Coordinates of C-alpha atoms in Angstrom, one line a residue:
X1 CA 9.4 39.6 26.9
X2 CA 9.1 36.4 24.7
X3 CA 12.7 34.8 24.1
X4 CA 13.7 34.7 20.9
X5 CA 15.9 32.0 19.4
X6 CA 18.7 31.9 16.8
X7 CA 19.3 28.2 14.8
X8 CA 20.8 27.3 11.6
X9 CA 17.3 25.9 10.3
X10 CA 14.1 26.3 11.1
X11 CA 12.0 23.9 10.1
X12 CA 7.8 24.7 10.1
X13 CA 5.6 21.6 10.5
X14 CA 5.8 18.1 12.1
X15 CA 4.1 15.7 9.3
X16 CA 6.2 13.4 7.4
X17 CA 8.1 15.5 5.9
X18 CA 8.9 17.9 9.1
X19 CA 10.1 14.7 11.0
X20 CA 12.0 13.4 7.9
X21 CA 14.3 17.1 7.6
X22 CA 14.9 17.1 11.6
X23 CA 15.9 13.2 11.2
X24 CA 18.2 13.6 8.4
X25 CA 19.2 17.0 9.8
X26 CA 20.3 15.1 12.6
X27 CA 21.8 12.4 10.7
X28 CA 24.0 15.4 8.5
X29 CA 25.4 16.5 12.0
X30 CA 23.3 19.4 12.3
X31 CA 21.9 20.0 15.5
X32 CA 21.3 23.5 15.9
X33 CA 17.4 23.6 14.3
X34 CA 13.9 23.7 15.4
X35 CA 11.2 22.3 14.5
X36 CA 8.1 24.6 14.4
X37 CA 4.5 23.1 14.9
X38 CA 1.3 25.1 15.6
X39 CA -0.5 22.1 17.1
X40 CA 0.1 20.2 20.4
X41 CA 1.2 17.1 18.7
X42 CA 3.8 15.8 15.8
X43 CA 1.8 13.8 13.0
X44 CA 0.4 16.0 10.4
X45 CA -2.4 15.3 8.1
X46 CA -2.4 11.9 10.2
X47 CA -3.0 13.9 13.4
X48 CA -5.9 16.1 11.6
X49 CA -7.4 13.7 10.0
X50 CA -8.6 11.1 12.5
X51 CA -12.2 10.5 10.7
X52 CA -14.1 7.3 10.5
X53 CA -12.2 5.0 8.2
X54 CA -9.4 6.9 8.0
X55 CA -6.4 5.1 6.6
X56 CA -3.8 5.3 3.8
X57 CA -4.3 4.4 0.1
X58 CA -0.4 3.6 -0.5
X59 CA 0.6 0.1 1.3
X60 CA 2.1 0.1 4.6
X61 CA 5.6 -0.7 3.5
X62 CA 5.7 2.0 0.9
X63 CA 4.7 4.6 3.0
X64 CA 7.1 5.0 5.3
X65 CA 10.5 6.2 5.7
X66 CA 13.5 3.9 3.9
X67 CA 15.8 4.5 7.1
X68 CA 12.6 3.5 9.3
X69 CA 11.3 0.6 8.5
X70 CA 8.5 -0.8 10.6
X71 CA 8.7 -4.3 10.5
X72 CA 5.2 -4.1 12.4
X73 CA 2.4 -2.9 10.2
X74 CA -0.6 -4.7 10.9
X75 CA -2.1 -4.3 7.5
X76 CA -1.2 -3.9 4.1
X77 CA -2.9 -0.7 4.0
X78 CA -2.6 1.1 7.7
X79 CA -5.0 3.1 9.6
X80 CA -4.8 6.6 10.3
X81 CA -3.9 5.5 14.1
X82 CA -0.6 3.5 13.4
X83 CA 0.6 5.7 11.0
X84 CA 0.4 8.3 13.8
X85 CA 1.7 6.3 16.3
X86 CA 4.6 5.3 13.2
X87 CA 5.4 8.8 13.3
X88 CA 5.6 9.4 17.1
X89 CA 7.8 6.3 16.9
X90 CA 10.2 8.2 14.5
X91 CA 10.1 11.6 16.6
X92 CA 11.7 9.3 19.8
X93 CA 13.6 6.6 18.3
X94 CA 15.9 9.6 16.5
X95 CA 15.8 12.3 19.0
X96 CA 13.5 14.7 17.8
X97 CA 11.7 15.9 20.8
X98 CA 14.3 18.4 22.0
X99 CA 13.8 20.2 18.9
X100 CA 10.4 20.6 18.8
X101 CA 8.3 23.5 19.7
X102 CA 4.6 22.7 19.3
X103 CA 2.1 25.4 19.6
X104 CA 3.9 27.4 17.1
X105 CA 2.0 28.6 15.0
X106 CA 4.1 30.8 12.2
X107 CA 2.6 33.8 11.8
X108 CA 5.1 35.6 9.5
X109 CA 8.7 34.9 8.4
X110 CA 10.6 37.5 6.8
X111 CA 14.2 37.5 4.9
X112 CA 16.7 40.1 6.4
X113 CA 18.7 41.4 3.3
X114 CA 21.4 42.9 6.2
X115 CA 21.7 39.6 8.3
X116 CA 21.3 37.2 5.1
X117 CA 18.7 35.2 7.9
X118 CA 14.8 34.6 8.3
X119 CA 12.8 36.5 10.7
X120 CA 10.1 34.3 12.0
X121 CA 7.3 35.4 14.4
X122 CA 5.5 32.7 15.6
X123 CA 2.2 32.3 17.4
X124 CA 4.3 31.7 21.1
X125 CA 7.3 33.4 20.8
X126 CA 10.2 35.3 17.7
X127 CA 13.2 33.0 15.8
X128 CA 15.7 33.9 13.3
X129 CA 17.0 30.4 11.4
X130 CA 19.4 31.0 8.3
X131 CA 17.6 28.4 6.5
X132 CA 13.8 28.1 6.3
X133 CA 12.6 24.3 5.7
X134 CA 8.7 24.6 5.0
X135 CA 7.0 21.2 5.2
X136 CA 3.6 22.5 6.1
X137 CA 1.9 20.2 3.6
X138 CA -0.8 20.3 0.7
X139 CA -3.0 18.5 2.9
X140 CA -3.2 20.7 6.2
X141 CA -5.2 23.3 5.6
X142 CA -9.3 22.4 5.4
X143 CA -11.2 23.9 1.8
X144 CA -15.0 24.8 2.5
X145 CA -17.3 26.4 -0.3
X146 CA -18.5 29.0 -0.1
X147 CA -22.0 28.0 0.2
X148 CA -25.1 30.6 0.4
X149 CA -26.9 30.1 3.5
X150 CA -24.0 28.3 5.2
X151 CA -23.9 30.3 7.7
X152 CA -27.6 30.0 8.5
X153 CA -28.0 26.4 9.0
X154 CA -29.0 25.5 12.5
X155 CA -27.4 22.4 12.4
X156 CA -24.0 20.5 12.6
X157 CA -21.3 21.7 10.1
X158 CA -17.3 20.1 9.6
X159 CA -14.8 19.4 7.7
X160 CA -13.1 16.0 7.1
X161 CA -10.1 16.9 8.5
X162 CA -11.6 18.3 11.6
X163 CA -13.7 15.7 13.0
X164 CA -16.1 16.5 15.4
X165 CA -16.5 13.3 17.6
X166 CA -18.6 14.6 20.5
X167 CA -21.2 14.8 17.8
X168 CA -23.5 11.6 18.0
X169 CA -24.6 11.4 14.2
X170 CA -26.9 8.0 15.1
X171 CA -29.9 8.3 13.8
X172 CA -29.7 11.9 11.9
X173 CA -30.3 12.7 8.5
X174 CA -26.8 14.0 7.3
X175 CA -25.3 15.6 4.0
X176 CA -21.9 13.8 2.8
X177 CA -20.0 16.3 0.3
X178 CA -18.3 15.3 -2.0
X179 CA -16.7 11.8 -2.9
X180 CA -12.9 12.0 -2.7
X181 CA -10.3 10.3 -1.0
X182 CA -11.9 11.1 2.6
X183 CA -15.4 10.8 1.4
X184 CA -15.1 7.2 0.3
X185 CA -14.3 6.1 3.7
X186 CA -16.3 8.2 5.5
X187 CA -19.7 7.0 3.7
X188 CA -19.4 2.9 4.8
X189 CA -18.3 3.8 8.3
X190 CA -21.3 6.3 9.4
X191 CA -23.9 4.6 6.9
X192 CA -24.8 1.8 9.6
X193 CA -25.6 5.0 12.4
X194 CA -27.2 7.2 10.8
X195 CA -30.8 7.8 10.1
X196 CA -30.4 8.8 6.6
X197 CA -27.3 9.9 4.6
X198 CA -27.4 12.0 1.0
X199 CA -24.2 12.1 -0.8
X200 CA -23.4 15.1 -2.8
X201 CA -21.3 14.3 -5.7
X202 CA -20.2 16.7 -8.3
X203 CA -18.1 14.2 -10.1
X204 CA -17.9 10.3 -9.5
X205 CA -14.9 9.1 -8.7
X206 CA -12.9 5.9 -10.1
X207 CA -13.0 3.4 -7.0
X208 CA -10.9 -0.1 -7.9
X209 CA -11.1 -3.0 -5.3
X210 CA -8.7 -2.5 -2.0
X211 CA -6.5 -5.3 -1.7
X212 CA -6.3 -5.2 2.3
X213 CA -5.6 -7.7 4.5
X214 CA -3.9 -8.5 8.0
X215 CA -0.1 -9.1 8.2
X216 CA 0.2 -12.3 9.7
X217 CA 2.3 -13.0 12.9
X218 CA 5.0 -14.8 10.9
X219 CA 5.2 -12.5 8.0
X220 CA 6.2 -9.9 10.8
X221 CA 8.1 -11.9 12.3
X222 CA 10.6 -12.8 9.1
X223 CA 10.5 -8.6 8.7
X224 CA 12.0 -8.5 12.1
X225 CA 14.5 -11.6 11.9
X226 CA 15.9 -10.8 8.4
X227 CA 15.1 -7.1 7.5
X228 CA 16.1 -7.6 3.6
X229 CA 13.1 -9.3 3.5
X230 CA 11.0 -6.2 4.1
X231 CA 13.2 -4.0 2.2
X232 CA 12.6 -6.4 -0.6
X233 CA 8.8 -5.8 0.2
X234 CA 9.4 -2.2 -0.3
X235 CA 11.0 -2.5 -3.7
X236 CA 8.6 -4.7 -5.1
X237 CA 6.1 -2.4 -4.4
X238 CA 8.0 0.7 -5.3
X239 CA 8.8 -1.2 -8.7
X240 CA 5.6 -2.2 -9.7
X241 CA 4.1 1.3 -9.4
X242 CA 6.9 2.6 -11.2
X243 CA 6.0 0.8 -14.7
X244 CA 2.7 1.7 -13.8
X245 CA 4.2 6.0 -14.7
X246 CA 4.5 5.7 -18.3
X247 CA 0.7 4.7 -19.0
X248 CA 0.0 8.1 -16.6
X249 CA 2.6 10.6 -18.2
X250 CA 2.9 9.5 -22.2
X251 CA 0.1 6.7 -23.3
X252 CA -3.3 7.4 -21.3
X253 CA -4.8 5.1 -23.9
X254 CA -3.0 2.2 -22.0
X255 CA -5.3 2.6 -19.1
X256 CA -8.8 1.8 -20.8
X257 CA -8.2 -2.1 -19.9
X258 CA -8.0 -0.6 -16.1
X259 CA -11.1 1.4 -16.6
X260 CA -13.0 -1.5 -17.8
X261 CA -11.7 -3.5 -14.6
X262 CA -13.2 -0.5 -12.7
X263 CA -16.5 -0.5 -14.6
X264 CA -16.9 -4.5 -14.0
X265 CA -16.3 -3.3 -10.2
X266 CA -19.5 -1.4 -10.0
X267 CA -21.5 -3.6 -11.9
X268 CA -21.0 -6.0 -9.1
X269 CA -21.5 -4.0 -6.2
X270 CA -24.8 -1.6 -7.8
X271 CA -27.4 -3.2 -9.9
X272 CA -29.6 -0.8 -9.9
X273 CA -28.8 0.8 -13.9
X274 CA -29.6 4.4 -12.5
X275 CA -27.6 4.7 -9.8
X276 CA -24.9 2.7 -11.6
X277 CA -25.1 5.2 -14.3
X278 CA -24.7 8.2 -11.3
X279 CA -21.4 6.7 -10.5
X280 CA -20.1 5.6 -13.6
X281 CA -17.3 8.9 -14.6
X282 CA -17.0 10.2 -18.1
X283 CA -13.4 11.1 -17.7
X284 CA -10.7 9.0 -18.6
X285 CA -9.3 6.8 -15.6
X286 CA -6.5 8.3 -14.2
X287 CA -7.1 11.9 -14.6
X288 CA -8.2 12.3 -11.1
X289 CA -6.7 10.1 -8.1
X290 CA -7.8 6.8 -8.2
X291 CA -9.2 5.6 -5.3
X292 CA -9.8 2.0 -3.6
X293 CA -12.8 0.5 -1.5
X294 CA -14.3 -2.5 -1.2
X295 CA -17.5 -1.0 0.9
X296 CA -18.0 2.5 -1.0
X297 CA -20.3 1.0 -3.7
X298 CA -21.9 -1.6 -1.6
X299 CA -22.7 1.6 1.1
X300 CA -24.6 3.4 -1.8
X301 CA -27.2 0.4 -2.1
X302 CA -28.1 0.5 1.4
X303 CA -31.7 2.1 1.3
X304 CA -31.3 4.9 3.8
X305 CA -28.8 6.1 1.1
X306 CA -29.2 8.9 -1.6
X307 CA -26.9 9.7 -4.1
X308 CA -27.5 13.4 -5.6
X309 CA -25.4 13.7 -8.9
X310 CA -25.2 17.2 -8.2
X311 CA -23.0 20.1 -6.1
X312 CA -24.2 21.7 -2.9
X313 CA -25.5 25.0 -4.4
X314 CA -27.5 26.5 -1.4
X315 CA -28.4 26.0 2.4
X316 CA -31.8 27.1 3.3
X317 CA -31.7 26.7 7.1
X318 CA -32.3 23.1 7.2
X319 CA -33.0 22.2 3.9
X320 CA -29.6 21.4 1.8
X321 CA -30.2 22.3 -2.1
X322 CA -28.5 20.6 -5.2
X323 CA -27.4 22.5 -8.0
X324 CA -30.5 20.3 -9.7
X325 CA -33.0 21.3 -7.2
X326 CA -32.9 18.5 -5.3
X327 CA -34.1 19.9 -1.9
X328 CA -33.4 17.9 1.3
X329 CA -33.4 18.0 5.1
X330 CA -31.1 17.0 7.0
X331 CA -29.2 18.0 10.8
X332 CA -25.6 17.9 10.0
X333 CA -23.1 18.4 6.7
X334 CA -20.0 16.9 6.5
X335 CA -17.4 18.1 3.8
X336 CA -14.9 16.2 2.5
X337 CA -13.9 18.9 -0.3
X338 CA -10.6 18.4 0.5
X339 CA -7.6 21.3 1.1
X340 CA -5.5 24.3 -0.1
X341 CA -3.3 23.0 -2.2
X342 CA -2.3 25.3 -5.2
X343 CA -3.1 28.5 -2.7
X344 CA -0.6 26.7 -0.3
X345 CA -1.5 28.7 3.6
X346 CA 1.9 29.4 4.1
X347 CA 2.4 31.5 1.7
X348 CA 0.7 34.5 2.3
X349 CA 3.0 34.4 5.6
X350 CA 6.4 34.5 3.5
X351 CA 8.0 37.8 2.8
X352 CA 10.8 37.8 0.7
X353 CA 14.0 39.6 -0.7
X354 CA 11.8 42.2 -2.3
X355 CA 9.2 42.6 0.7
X356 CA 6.6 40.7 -1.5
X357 CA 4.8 37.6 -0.2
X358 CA 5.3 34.3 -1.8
X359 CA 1.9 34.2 -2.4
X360 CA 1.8 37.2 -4.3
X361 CA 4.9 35.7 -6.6
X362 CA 2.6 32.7 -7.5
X363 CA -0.7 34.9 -8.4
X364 CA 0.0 33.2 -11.5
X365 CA 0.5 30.0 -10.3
X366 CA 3.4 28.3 -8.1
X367 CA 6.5 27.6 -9.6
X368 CA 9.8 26.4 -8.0
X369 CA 13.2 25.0 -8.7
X370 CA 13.2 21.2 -8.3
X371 CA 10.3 21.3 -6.5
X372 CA 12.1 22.9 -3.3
X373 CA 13.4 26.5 -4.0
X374 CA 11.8 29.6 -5.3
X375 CA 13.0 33.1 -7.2
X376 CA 13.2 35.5 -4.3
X377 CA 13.4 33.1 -1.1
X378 CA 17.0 33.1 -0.4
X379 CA 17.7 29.8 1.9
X380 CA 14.0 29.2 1.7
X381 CA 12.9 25.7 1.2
X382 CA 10.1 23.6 1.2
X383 CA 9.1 19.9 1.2
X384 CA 6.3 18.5 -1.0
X385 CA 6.2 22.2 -2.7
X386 CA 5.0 22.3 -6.1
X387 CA 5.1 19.5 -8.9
X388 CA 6.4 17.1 -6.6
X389 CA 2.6 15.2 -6.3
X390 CA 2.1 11.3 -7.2
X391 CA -0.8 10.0 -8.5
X392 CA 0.1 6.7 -8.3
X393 CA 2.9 5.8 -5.0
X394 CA 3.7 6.8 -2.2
X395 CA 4.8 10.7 -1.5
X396 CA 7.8 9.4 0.8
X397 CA 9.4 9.0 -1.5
X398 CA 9.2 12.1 -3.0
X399 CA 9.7 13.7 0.2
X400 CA 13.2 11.3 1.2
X401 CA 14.2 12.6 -2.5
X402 CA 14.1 16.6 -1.3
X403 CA 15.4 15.3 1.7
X404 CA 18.6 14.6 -0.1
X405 CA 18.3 18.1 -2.0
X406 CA 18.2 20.0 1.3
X407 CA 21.3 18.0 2.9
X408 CA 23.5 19.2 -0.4
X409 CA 21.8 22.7 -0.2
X410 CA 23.4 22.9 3.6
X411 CA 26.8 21.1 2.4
X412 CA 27.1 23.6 -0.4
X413 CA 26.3 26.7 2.2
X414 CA 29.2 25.1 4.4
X415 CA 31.7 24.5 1.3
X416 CA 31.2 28.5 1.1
X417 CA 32.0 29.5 3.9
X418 CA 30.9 32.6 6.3
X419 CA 27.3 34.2 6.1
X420 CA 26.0 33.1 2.4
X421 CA 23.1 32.4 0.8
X422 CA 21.7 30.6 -1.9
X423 CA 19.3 32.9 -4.2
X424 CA 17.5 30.8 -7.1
X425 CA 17.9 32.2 -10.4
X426 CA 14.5 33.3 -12.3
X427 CA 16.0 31.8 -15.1
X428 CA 16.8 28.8 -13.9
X429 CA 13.2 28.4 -12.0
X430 CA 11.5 29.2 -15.0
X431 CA 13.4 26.7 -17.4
X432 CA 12.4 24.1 -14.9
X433 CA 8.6 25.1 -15.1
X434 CA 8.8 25.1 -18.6
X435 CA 10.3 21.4 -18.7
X436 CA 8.0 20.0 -16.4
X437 CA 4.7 22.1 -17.7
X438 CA 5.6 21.0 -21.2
X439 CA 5.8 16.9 -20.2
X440 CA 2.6 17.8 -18.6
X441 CA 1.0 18.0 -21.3
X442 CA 0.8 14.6 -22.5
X443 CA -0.3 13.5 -19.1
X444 CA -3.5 11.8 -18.3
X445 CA -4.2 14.7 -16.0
X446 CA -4.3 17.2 -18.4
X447 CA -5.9 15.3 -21.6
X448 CA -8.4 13.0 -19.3
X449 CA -10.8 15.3 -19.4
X450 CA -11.9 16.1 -15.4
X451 CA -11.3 19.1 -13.8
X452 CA -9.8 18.0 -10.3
X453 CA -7.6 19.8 -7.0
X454 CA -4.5 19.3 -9.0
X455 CA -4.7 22.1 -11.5
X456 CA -4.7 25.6 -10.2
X457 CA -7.2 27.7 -11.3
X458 CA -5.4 29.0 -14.0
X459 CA -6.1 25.3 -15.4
X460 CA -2.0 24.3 -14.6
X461 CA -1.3 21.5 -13.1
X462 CA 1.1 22.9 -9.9
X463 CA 0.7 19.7 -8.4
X464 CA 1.5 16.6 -9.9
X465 CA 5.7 15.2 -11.0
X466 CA 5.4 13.9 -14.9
X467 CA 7.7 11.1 -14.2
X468 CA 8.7 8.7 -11.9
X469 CA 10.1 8.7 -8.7
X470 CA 13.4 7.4 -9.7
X471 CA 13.4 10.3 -12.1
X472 CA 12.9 12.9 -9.5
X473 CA 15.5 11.3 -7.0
X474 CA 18.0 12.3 -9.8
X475 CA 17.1 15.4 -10.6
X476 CA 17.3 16.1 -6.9
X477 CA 20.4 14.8 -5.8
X478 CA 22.6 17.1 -5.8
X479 CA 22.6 21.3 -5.8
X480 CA 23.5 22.5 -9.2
X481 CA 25.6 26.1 -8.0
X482 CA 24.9 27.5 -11.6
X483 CA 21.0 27.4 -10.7
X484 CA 21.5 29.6 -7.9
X485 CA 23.3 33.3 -6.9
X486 CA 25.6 33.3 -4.4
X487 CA 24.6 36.1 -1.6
X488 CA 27.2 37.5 0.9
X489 CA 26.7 39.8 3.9
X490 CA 28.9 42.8 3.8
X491 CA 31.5 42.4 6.3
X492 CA 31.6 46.0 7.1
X493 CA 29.6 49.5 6.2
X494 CA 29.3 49.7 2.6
X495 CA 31.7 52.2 1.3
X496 CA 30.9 55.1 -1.2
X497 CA 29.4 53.3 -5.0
X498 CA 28.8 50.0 -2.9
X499 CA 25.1 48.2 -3.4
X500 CA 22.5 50.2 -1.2
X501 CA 21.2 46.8 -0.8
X502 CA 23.9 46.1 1.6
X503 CA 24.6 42.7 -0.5
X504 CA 26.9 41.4 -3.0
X505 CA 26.4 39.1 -5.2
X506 CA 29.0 35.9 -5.8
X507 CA 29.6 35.0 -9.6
X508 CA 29.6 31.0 -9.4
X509 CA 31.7 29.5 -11.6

């Protein structure tokens, strides 16, 4: 039979935000915890996503953990390999590989009213945790269309995030999709190899300048000699981004200057007035993720390049079709139509106090306490959940901010005493939603005029923190008790006129 395994936390997924809970788990004195992670590997979206050109939009010293500083960044802006190899640094240097149980897949985790505990069934074996820390990511989970004829084409079809690299694409004719964050590298890096290259775009995006460069020797050097100097680094980056919130969250008119620094980017790289016009966005700057290249544009000029200014509408077995009519042949498509995000994939797979899924609580759109707790998901956490999104800085953050909410979560269980739980209140989750949804409305992404990933389909933004990062680390710092109900587990056989729930409820005072 497979073993089954008790812990104090569970914790599902190894990306930044897995590694960050079992590292300050460890650093809280906890040691009883798993870490749960369906793939062969710790790392995440950086594992996934191992693409041409792959690297990080957020500089080097910004993304990255505060207690982890990596003195060794080669650039300013890192590649997708030393961020992964940043993160398997992390996992060793604090311990983290006896906790680990890769090729775990969660299949189902289930609250136990009678036991006050998860039930999780995994994809290699059964757990039971008290405390479920989800940190399985808005990026993890691939989005396709759902394109007529898809199914049909004889050729080459995948996903950004699922590279296929035994595919040689030198010298064919290939269909780009889409022109997000992914797409943006993607396009400069296979441009060179391949025969001929059509880029799909629904909606141009807002590309400003990348301001890369190698760190020298001695710069890393000084970082490893006198650390304040990097954590200096870090805060003058962190700082600067932070006066950049205001022009996001309360005055979008602030960022036309940006937008004309944007526009005077493309008339440098693309004179050509038609296709200059293709990628010029009608939307104000802002309202979907910036993005930065300093190859994207010039890639478009090339002359095996097409830009369509149109969706994928149709496959007819080779021939891709534009929702313009723009017909063309090609042997592979790549998507970069980026991920699940306001459907988060875990969901479905959580069953809470009321035998409901969480994904059947947010039909209406996901809402959480602080960004980390939800009404019905006793001792059920999660990391990056919703409204805890940037648009402008790095989501660590964010992430070393919940970090700090989950270590006062476990304190407050401990202060307690005995088998408890921590229930969020409706009210309380809903005041919070109707806080942050109300600042959301004077936001650039809801008045910018794009539609983009970050609103649900119910046109909420689920996504995205109005404020700054500072901001959230205070609201997050400590458990308020008043925001939650205290559950206990009877300590013996209800007695005649006791809850049939086999609960009681704590008043907290």
């Amino acid at each position: 039979m497979a073993k089954h395994e008790h812990v104090r936390v569970a914790v599902i997924g190894s990306g930044f935000g897995g590694i960050g809970a079992a590292v300050r788990l460890r650093r809280e004195g906890i040691t009883d915890f798993v870490v749960l992670e369906r793939a062969d590997a710790v790392g995440g979206t950086w594992r996934d996503n191992d693409y041409p050109g792959c690297a990080c939009d957020v500089p080097s010293h910004l993304y990255s953990f505060s207690f982890a500083p990596n003195p060794d960044w080669p650039r300013t802006f890192s590649g997708q390999r030393h961020i992964r190899a940043y993160l398997e640094h992390v996992t060793d240097t604090f311990g983290i590989r006896p906790h680990l149980r890769l090729n775990h897949e969660v299949m189902k985790t289930a609250w136990n009213e009678e036991e006050l505990r998860w039930e999780i069934e995994t994809s290699n074996g059964s757990f039971s945790a008290d405390v479920v820390v989800s940190a399985t990511g808005p990026l993890s989970d691939p989005k396709i269309p759902d394109i007529p004829g898809l199914a049909d084409f004889p050729g080459k079809v995948f996903h950004s995030a699922r590279w296929d690299h035994d595919y040689d694409l030198t010298g064919k004719r290939v269909a780009m999709v889409g022109t997000g964050a992914s797409a943006i590298q993607i396009v400069p890096s296979i441009q060179p190899k391949v025969g001929r290259l059509t880029l799909f775009q629904r909606t141009p995006p807002w590309v400003m300048p990348r301001v890369d460069r190698a760190i020298s020797g001695p710069e890393r050097w000084l970082h490893r000699q006198l650390p304040f100097t990097a954590t200096a680094r870090r805060g003058l980056l962190w700082g600067i981004r932070e006066l950049q919130v205001s022009a996001f969250t309360k005055r979008p008119d602030e960022l036309g200057l940006v937008e004309r620094l944007a526009k005077a980017n493309i008339a440098r790289a693309v004179k050509d007035p038609a296709l200059r016009a293709k990628l010029t966005p009608s939307y104000r700057l802002g309202c979907k993720r910036i993005l930065l290249s300093n190859t994207y544009y010039p890639a478009l000029t090339r002359p095996n390049v097409d830009v369509v200014a149109s969706g994928l509408q149709a496959v007819r077995g080779n021939v891709v079709v534009a929702a313009d009519g723009t017909e063309t042949e090609v042997d592979a498509i790549i998507f970069g139509t980026g991920f699940h995000v306001t459907d988060m994939p875990i969901a479905p797979r959580v069953i809470g106090a009321d035998g409901r899924s969480l994904a059947d609580h947010w039909k209406g759109g996901m809402e959480s306490l602080r960004g980390a707790t939800a009404a019905g998901f006793p001792n059920w956490m999660t990391i990056i959940g919703p409204n805890t999104g940037l648009g402008n800085s790095s989501m660590i953050l964010m992430i070393e901010s919940q970090l700090n909410y989950m270590a006062d979560y476990l304190r407050q269980l401990d202060v307690l005493g005995g088998r408890a739980a921590l229930a969020a209140r409706p009210s309380a989750v809903g005041a919070w939603n109707r806080r942050v949804q109300a600042r959301m409305e004077r936001t650039v992404w809801k008045s910018g005029g794009c539609q983009s990933w970050y609103l649900d389909a119910n046109g909420r933004n689920t996504t995205l923190w109005p404020g700054t990062t500072g901001e959230f680390r205070r609201e997050t710092r400590s458990v308020d008790l008043s925001e939650y109900e205290v559950l206990r587990a009877p300590a013996k056989a209800p007695a005649a006129g006791a809850r049939r729930d086999g609960r009681k409820k704590e008043a907290v005072k």
